[in-house]
Amino acid sequence: MVREQVRIDTRTLQWKCVESRTDSKRLSYGRFILSPLLKGQADTIGIAMRRALLGEIEGTCITRAKSAKIPHEYSTIVGIQESVHEILMNLKKIVLRSNLYGTCEAAICARGPGYITAKDIIAPPYVEIIDNTQQIASLTEPIELCIRLQIERNRGYLIKTFNNVQDGSYPIDAIFMPVRNVNHSIHSYGTGNEKHEILFLEIWTNRSLTPKEALQEASRNLIDLFIPFLQTEEENLHFEDNQHMLPLYPSLLPDKLVKIRKNKKKIALKSIFIDQLDLPPRVYNCLKRYNIYTLLDLLNNSQEDLMKMEHFRIEDVKRILDILEKHFGLDLPKNSFSIQ
């Protein structure tokens, strides 16, 4: 556990982590301060940050399971101690961390007798299991259990419904919120017109994100929500009486916020791997030979660059262009360029 003494700086606004600890394999705690704030500002920031931390941060969960040995959700299987429903509930509790875009598949294939834990999950390299000891099922006989899993990255809640049952696979309730709890408190100091406030933020996460990472991600999401208010419209604005014109000025968006937005976009593109693009194996392997592993790597090439690759055909370029347009609204230029 790391704990620091709180010192108040009355000159510049700054934040600091004053306490950090790991409570368990699936629970981390962090305590942060922001000061000095004018009266009322701490409550404004605290409420906004709490809502952003609990509702705006994405997480990764198992959302569907399928096995040929599962006749229905409330059945039992000879040789397995838990019921099917209990196994699904255990899968719901698995804590994952990923840079996944959308969904991907994973699998469990184990033979008894013995315990099946999270370490038995065979997942893509960009999906990390936080606690490998999380128990899934107990096999009491020498039987084999194979389960196909769907992993999804999203935010908020996903509630399963009966209509979601398909092809013998079963949806799993998902809580995509990596932040488990947030508290904020305010300490006031000074007198009269010199009165200031310190905001204390306490954050608990499931360790798929550290409290510090969660705080920074929530802050970036809040910035993105407010950026539109700092930009001017492309056309003139009209009052209701249509008689007065509101003059337009260059965007008031600070350069620092523009840079943050560009950096965030670049990080997002770098987090999407080409094996998530549903490419044919030959095209996928060809791109990897030229050190193209992420969407950002791909966008740093033009159509001309791709055609220069060995064994690459015009049909392959068209396939890539269709995927980029359909899923991301992006395109590749004909000539070389680079994402800045």
Tab-separated table of C-alpha atoms in Angstrom:
chain	number	residue	atom	x	y	z
A	1	MET	CA	0.000	0.000	0.000
A	2	VAL	CA	1.222	3.486	-0.871
A	3	ARG	CA	0.050	6.428	1.228
A	4	GLU	CA	1.315	9.997	1.055
A	5	GLN	CA	0.825	13.007	3.291
A	6	VAL	CA	-1.585	15.578	1.861
A	7	ARG	CA	-0.006	18.975	1.234
A	8	ILE	CA	-2.077	21.938	0.087
A	9	ASP	CA	-0.731	24.121	-2.706
A	10	THR	CA	-2.599	27.436	-2.744
A	11	ARG	CA	-1.117	28.624	-6.040
A	12	THR	CA	-1.915	26.197	-8.867
A	13	LEU	CA	-4.658	23.606	-9.421
A	14	GLN	CA	-3.208	20.102	-9.305
A	15	TRP	CA	-4.169	16.510	-8.574
A	16	LYS	CA	-2.292	13.787	-6.756
A	17	CYS	CA	-2.675	10.134	-5.721
A	18	VAL	CA	-2.347	10.072	-1.930
A	19	GLU	CA	-3.150	6.392	-1.335
A	20	SER	CA	-2.955	3.240	-3.460
A	21	ARG	CA	-3.411	-0.385	-2.507
A	22	THR	CA	-4.448	-3.817	-3.774
A	23	ASP	CA	-7.171	-5.293	-1.573
A	24	SER	CA	-7.487	-8.633	-3.411
A	25	LYS	CA	-6.841	-10.305	-6.767
A	26	ARG	CA	-9.914	-8.543	-8.151
A	27	LEU	CA	-10.053	-5.300	-6.204
A	28	SER	CA	-7.801	-2.216	-6.252
A	29	TYR	CA	-8.216	1.033	-4.344
A	30	GLY	CA	-6.959	4.540	-5.027
A	31	ARG	CA	-7.484	7.868	-3.265
A	32	PHE	CA	-6.880	11.132	-5.120
A	33	ILE	CA	-7.057	14.843	-4.331
A	34	LEU	CA	-7.634	17.887	-6.491
A	35	SER	CA	-6.905	21.356	-5.092
A	36	PRO	CA	-7.211	24.257	-4.612
A	37	LEU	CA	-10.799	24.751	-5.797
A	38	LEU	CA	-13.188	27.641	-5.294
A	39	LYS	CA	-16.294	27.101	-3.225
A	40	GLY	CA	-18.767	24.868	-5.078
A	41	GLN	CA	-16.305	23.623	-7.704
A	42	ALA	CA	-15.397	20.450	-5.775
A	43	ASP	CA	-19.010	19.274	-5.726
A	44	THR	CA	-19.443	20.043	-9.450
A	45	ILE	CA	-16.330	18.048	-10.406
A	46	GLY	CA	-16.972	15.257	-7.909
A	47	ILE	CA	-20.497	14.513	-9.166
A	48	ALA	CA	-19.426	14.595	-12.831
A	49	MET	CA	-16.387	12.364	-12.224
A	50	ARG	CA	-18.413	9.821	-10.247
A	51	ARG	CA	-20.956	9.462	-13.053
A	52	ALA	CA	-18.213	9.232	-15.694
A	53	LEU	CA	-16.250	6.641	-13.706
A	54	LEU	CA	-19.288	4.425	-13.209
A	55	GLY	CA	-20.973	4.866	-16.580
A	56	GLU	CA	-18.540	6.008	-19.284
A	57	ILE	CA	-15.643	3.540	-19.009
A	58	GLU	CA	-15.649	0.379	-21.134
A	59	GLY	CA	-14.938	-3.091	-19.809
A	60	THR	CA	-14.566	-6.633	-21.175
A	61	CYS	CA	-16.817	-9.561	-20.250
A	62	ILE	CA	-17.900	-13.024	-21.355
A	63	THR	CA	-21.366	-12.561	-22.850
A	64	ARG	CA	-22.234	-15.982	-24.309
A	65	ALA	CA	-21.399	-19.661	-23.785
A	66	LYS	CA	-22.102	-22.699	-25.958
A	67	SER	CA	-21.513	-26.413	-25.445
A	68	ALA	CA	-22.902	-29.522	-27.121
A	69	LYS	CA	-23.374	-31.114	-23.686
A	70	ILE	CA	-25.724	-28.385	-22.421
A	71	PRO	CA	-29.378	-29.280	-23.152
A	72	HIS	CA	-30.699	-26.222	-21.309
A	73	GLU	CA	-29.540	-23.640	-18.776
A	74	TYR	CA	-30.995	-25.347	-15.687
A	75	SER	CA	-29.807	-28.872	-16.462
A	76	THR	CA	-27.112	-30.883	-14.700
A	77	ILE	CA	-24.348	-32.905	-16.357
A	78	VAL	CA	-23.091	-36.229	-14.985
A	79	GLY	CA	-19.533	-35.824	-13.786
A	80	ILE	CA	-19.773	-32.092	-13.133
A	81	GLN	CA	-20.417	-30.898	-9.600
A	82	GLU	CA	-21.986	-27.575	-10.576
A	83	SER	CA	-25.228	-27.110	-12.479
A	84	VAL	CA	-25.123	-25.412	-15.881
A	85	HIS	CA	-26.606	-22.273	-14.307
A	86	GLU	CA	-23.804	-22.165	-11.711
A	87	ILE	CA	-21.172	-22.540	-14.449
A	88	LEU	CA	-22.702	-19.596	-16.354
A	89	MET	CA	-22.673	-17.516	-13.166
A	90	ASN	CA	-18.999	-18.366	-12.632
A	91	LEU	CA	-18.202	-17.306	-16.204
A	92	LYS	CA	-19.997	-14.020	-15.524
A	93	LYS	CA	-17.521	-13.265	-12.703
A	94	ILE	CA	-14.364	-13.718	-14.824
A	95	VAL	CA	-12.416	-10.427	-14.925
A	96	LEU	CA	-10.831	-9.587	-18.283
A	97	ARG	CA	-8.771	-6.745	-19.693
A	98	SER	CA	-8.497	-6.084	-23.425
A	99	ASN	CA	-8.112	-3.631	-26.284
A	100	LEU	CA	-10.882	-5.496	-28.066
A	101	TYR	CA	-13.070	-3.746	-30.633
A	102	GLY	CA	-16.533	-5.375	-30.578
A	103	THR	CA	-16.513	-9.146	-29.940
A	104	CYS	CA	-14.174	-12.111	-30.247
A	105	GLU	CA	-14.263	-15.829	-29.486
A	106	ALA	CA	-12.528	-17.922	-26.834
A	107	ALA	CA	-12.832	-21.513	-25.647
A	108	ILE	CA	-12.457	-23.881	-22.711
A	109	CYS	CA	-11.495	-27.515	-23.284
A	110	ALA	CA	-10.539	-29.561	-20.222
A	111	ARG	CA	-10.659	-33.151	-19.037
A	112	GLY	CA	-11.447	-34.365	-15.538
A	113	PRO	CA	-11.254	-35.159	-12.823
A	114	GLY	CA	-10.098	-31.774	-11.595
A	115	TYR	CA	-10.988	-28.113	-11.407
A	116	ILE	CA	-11.598	-25.845	-14.377
A	117	THR	CA	-10.397	-22.317	-13.669
A	118	ALA	CA	-9.906	-19.120	-15.633
A	119	LYS	CA	-6.412	-20.279	-16.660
A	120	ASP	CA	-8.086	-22.944	-18.841
A	121	ILE	CA	-9.649	-20.255	-21.048
A	122	ILE	CA	-7.963	-20.130	-24.461
A	123	ALA	CA	-8.322	-16.480	-25.516
A	124	PRO	CA	-6.758	-14.208	-28.168
A	125	PRO	CA	-3.461	-12.537	-27.160
A	126	TYR	CA	-5.131	-9.133	-26.803
A	127	VAL	CA	-7.428	-10.467	-24.036
A	128	GLU	CA	-5.817	-10.734	-20.592
A	129	ILE	CA	-7.271	-12.742	-17.698
A	130	ILE	CA	-6.779	-10.803	-14.464
A	131	ASP	CA	-7.241	-13.671	-11.981
A	132	ASN	CA	-6.363	-17.116	-13.336
A	133	THR	CA	-7.573	-18.798	-10.133
A	134	GLN	CA	-11.252	-17.924	-10.613
A	135	GLN	CA	-13.112	-21.241	-10.509
A	136	ILE	CA	-15.508	-22.210	-13.298
A	137	ALA	CA	-16.427	-25.873	-12.693
A	138	SER	CA	-15.399	-29.044	-10.851
A	139	LEU	CA	-15.132	-32.264	-12.876
A	140	THR	CA	-15.579	-35.324	-10.640
A	141	GLU	CA	-15.177	-37.959	-13.377
A	142	PRO	CA	-12.825	-38.447	-16.365
A	143	ILE	CA	-15.056	-36.595	-18.802
A	144	GLU	CA	-14.221	-33.851	-21.271
A	145	LEU	CA	-15.925	-30.476	-21.179
A	146	CYS	CA	-15.635	-28.042	-24.092
A	147	ILE	CA	-17.292	-24.631	-24.029
A	148	ARG	CA	-17.141	-21.952	-26.712
A	149	LEU	CA	-17.215	-18.405	-25.368
A	150	GLN	CA	-18.029	-14.993	-26.787
A	151	ILE	CA	-16.097	-12.072	-25.311
A	152	GLU	CA	-17.317	-8.516	-25.751
A	153	ARG	CA	-16.056	-5.048	-24.890
A	154	ASN	CA	-18.762	-2.541	-24.041
A	155	ARG	CA	-19.982	-0.304	-21.221
A	156	GLY	CA	-22.827	-0.369	-18.721
A	157	TYR	CA	-24.960	-3.494	-18.348
A	158	LEU	CA	-26.023	-6.265	-20.711
A	159	ILE	CA	-29.103	-8.123	-19.473
A	160	LYS	CA	-29.797	-11.479	-21.094
A	161	THR	CA	-33.279	-12.263	-22.426
A	162	PHE	CA	-34.958	-15.492	-23.443
A	163	ASN	CA	-35.004	-14.294	-27.056
A	164	ASN	CA	-31.200	-14.236	-27.063
A	165	VAL	CA	-30.938	-18.041	-26.789
A	166	GLN	CA	-29.753	-19.396	-30.146
A	167	ASP	CA	-28.185	-22.601	-31.500
A	168	GLY	CA	-27.739	-24.083	-28.038
A	169	SER	CA	-25.721	-21.094	-26.833
A	170	TYR	CA	-26.729	-19.103	-23.798
A	171	PRO	CA	-26.324	-15.361	-23.161
A	172	ILE	CA	-24.671	-14.272	-19.926
A	173	ASP	CA	-25.488	-11.126	-17.996
A	174	ALA	CA	-22.521	-8.775	-18.231
A	175	ILE	CA	-21.389	-5.897	-16.046
A	176	PHE	CA	-18.899	-4.043	-18.237
A	177	MET	CA	-18.070	-1.523	-15.491
A	178	PRO	CA	-14.449	-1.947	-14.343
A	179	VAL	CA	-15.068	0.639	-11.601
A	180	ARG	CA	-16.879	-1.007	-8.696
A	181	ASN	CA	-17.452	2.026	-6.487
A	182	VAL	CA	-16.643	5.742	-6.257
A	183	ASN	CA	-16.875	8.119	-3.305
A	184	HIS	CA	-16.133	11.831	-3.270
A	185	SER	CA	-15.760	14.120	-0.279
A	186	ILE	CA	-14.893	17.784	0.216
A	187	HIS	CA	-12.603	19.490	2.713
A	188	SER	CA	-12.893	23.272	3.111
A	189	TYR	CA	-10.205	25.561	4.451
A	190	GLY	CA	-9.639	29.294	4.767
A	191	THR	CA	-12.068	32.039	5.788
A	192	GLY	CA	-14.159	34.694	4.078
A	193	ASN	CA	-13.204	35.444	0.484
A	194	GLU	CA	-10.109	33.231	0.832
A	195	LYS	CA	-12.114	30.047	1.380
A	196	HIS	CA	-11.075	27.096	-0.811
A	197	GLU	CA	-11.919	23.419	-1.169
A	198	ILE	CA	-10.075	20.126	-1.651
A	199	LEU	CA	-11.810	17.339	-3.559
A	200	PHE	CA	-11.099	13.769	-2.408
A	201	LEU	CA	-11.945	10.932	-4.825
A	202	GLU	CA	-11.928	7.280	-3.733
A	203	ILE	CA	-12.030	4.703	-6.541
A	204	TRP	CA	-12.347	0.919	-6.387
A	205	THR	CA	-11.747	-1.128	-9.566
A	206	ASN	CA	-11.811	-4.835	-10.468
A	207	ARG	CA	-8.125	-4.561	-11.476
A	208	SER	CA	-8.833	-4.707	-15.214
A	209	LEU	CA	-7.940	-1.017	-14.829
A	210	THR	CA	-5.984	0.620	-12.045
A	211	PRO	CA	-7.802	3.434	-10.211
A	212	LYS	CA	-5.385	5.910	-11.822
A	213	GLU	CA	-6.114	4.561	-15.322
A	214	ALA	CA	-9.848	4.726	-14.613
A	215	LEU	CA	-9.560	8.345	-13.450
A	216	GLN	CA	-7.662	9.366	-16.579
A	217	GLU	CA	-10.034	7.490	-18.904
A	218	ALA	CA	-13.090	9.091	-17.276
A	219	SER	CA	-11.460	12.522	-17.598
A	220	ARG	CA	-10.796	12.005	-21.314
A	221	ASN	CA	-14.396	10.894	-21.838
A	222	LEU	CA	-15.696	14.011	-20.079
A	223	ILE	CA	-13.433	16.207	-22.222
A	224	ASP	CA	-14.828	14.569	-25.370
A	225	LEU	CA	-18.379	15.304	-24.203
A	226	PHE	CA	-17.659	19.001	-23.661
A	227	ILE	CA	-15.471	19.645	-26.712
A	228	PRO	CA	-18.475	20.291	-29.054
A	229	PHE	CA	-19.477	23.303	-26.919
A	230	LEU	CA	-16.082	24.880	-27.655
A	231	GLN	CA	-16.430	24.590	-31.416
A	232	THR	CA	-18.288	26.944	-33.735
A	233	GLU	CA	-20.779	25.754	-36.318
A	234	GLU	CA	-19.833	25.568	-39.998
A	235	GLU	CA	-22.681	27.837	-41.072
A	236	ASN	CA	-24.052	31.095	-39.689
A	237	LEU	CA	-26.440	30.813	-36.744
A	238	HIS	CA	-29.825	32.525	-37.011
A	239	PHE	CA	-31.980	33.917	-34.257
A	240	GLU	CA	-35.676	32.995	-34.185
A	241	ASP	CA	-36.730	36.328	-35.686
A	242	ASN	CA	-34.324	35.667	-38.602
A	243	GLN	CA	-33.229	39.316	-38.519
A	244	HIS	CA	-29.957	39.203	-36.669
A	245	MET	CA	-26.843	37.304	-37.608
A	246	LEU	CA	-24.461	35.905	-35.032
A	247	PRO	CA	-20.847	36.490	-36.201
A	248	LEU	CA	-18.681	33.422	-36.368
A	249	TYR	CA	-15.152	33.362	-35.018
A	250	PRO	CA	-12.394	30.786	-35.375
A	251	SER	CA	-12.816	27.765	-33.129
A	252	LEU	CA	-12.121	28.478	-29.470
A	253	LEU	CA	-10.975	24.892	-28.929
A	254	PRO	CA	-7.657	25.057	-27.051
A	255	ASP	CA	-4.685	23.494	-28.810
A	256	LYS	CA	-4.154	21.199	-25.829
A	257	LEU	CA	-7.643	19.700	-26.165
A	258	VAL	CA	-7.159	19.226	-29.907
A	259	LYS	CA	-3.932	17.361	-29.209
A	260	ILE	CA	-5.650	15.170	-26.591
A	261	ARG	CA	-8.396	14.282	-29.072
A	262	LYS	CA	-5.875	13.372	-31.808
A	263	ASN	CA	-3.797	11.299	-29.396
A	264	LYS	CA	-6.883	9.446	-28.193
A	265	LYS	CA	-7.873	8.609	-31.780
A	266	LYS	CA	-4.361	7.359	-32.482
A	267	ILE	CA	-4.405	5.184	-29.354
A	268	ALA	CA	-7.805	3.735	-30.347
A	269	LEU	CA	-6.559	2.827	-33.836
A	270	LYS	CA	-3.457	1.240	-32.341
A	271	SER	CA	-5.634	-0.889	-30.052
A	272	ILE	CA	-7.525	-2.585	-32.905
A	273	PHE	CA	-5.628	-5.587	-34.282
A	274	ILE	CA	-5.982	-6.749	-37.875
A	275	ASP	CA	-7.062	-10.230	-36.755
A	276	GLN	CA	-10.315	-8.550	-35.686
A	277	LEU	CA	-11.060	-7.365	-39.234
A	278	ASP	CA	-12.372	-10.699	-40.586
A	279	LEU	CA	-9.685	-10.870	-43.266
A	280	PRO	CA	-8.931	-14.017	-45.295
A	281	PRO	CA	-5.982	-15.969	-43.803
A	282	ARG	CA	-3.787	-15.310	-46.854
A	283	VAL	CA	-4.337	-11.533	-46.635
A	284	TYR	CA	-3.852	-11.562	-42.865
A	285	ASN	CA	-0.555	-13.452	-43.112
A	286	CYS	CA	0.656	-11.189	-45.930
A	287	LEU	CA	0.033	-8.065	-43.837
A	288	LYS	CA	1.848	-9.576	-40.859
A	289	ARG	CA	4.895	-10.309	-43.035
A	290	TYR	CA	5.123	-6.565	-43.645
A	291	ASN	CA	4.818	-5.768	-39.903
A	292	ILE	CA	1.206	-4.604	-40.118
A	293	TYR	CA	-0.426	-5.701	-36.869
A	294	THR	CA	-2.930	-2.959	-35.953
A	295	LEU	CA	-5.463	-0.749	-37.692
A	296	LEU	CA	-3.077	2.186	-37.248
A	297	ASP	CA	-0.334	0.233	-39.053
A	298	LEU	CA	-2.747	-0.488	-41.890
A	299	LEU	CA	-3.867	3.145	-42.212
A	300	ASN	CA	-0.243	4.227	-42.475
A	301	ASN	CA	-0.195	2.517	-45.880
A	302	SER	CA	-1.837	3.524	-49.142
A	303	GLN	CA	-3.524	1.351	-51.767
A	304	GLU	CA	-0.342	1.662	-53.801
A	305	ASP	CA	1.729	0.410	-50.851
A	306	LEU	CA	-0.473	-2.658	-50.463
A	307	MET	CA	-0.271	-3.514	-54.152
A	308	LYS	CA	3.534	-3.532	-53.888
A	309	MET	CA	3.365	-6.355	-51.349
A	310	GLU	CA	4.169	-9.826	-52.587
A	311	HIS	CA	1.128	-11.990	-53.446
A	312	PHE	CA	-1.260	-9.060	-52.863
A	313	ARG	CA	-4.059	-8.657	-55.433
A	314	ILE	CA	-6.461	-5.874	-56.334
A	315	GLU	CA	-9.324	-7.997	-54.931
A	316	ASP	CA	-7.539	-8.029	-51.570
A	317	VAL	CA	-7.286	-4.234	-51.552
A	318	LYS	CA	-10.996	-3.935	-52.373
A	319	ARG	CA	-11.817	-6.322	-49.526
A	320	ILE	CA	-9.832	-4.192	-47.073
A	321	LEU	CA	-11.443	-0.979	-48.342
A	322	ASP	CA	-14.928	-2.483	-47.885
A	323	ILE	CA	-14.139	-3.505	-44.288
A	324	LEU	CA	-12.688	-0.092	-43.394
A	325	GLU	CA	-15.693	1.709	-44.875
A	326	LYS	CA	-18.310	-0.590	-43.346
A	327	HIS	CA	-16.964	-0.836	-39.806
A	328	PHE	CA	-14.937	2.352	-39.290
A	329	GLY	CA	-15.964	4.864	-41.973
A	330	LEU	CA	-12.299	5.054	-43.058
A	331	ASP	CA	-10.525	4.831	-46.404
A	332	LEU	CA	-7.037	4.340	-47.793
A	333	PRO	CA	-5.666	6.938	-50.222
A	334	LYS	CA	-4.223	5.839	-53.518
A	335	ASN	CA	-0.845	7.419	-52.724
A	336	SER	CA	1.346	7.139	-49.632
A	337	PHE	CA	0.450	9.062	-46.516
A	338	SER	CA	0.686	8.707	-42.731
A	339	ILE	CA	-1.689	9.127	-39.807
A	340	GLN	CA	-0.411	12.017	-37.733
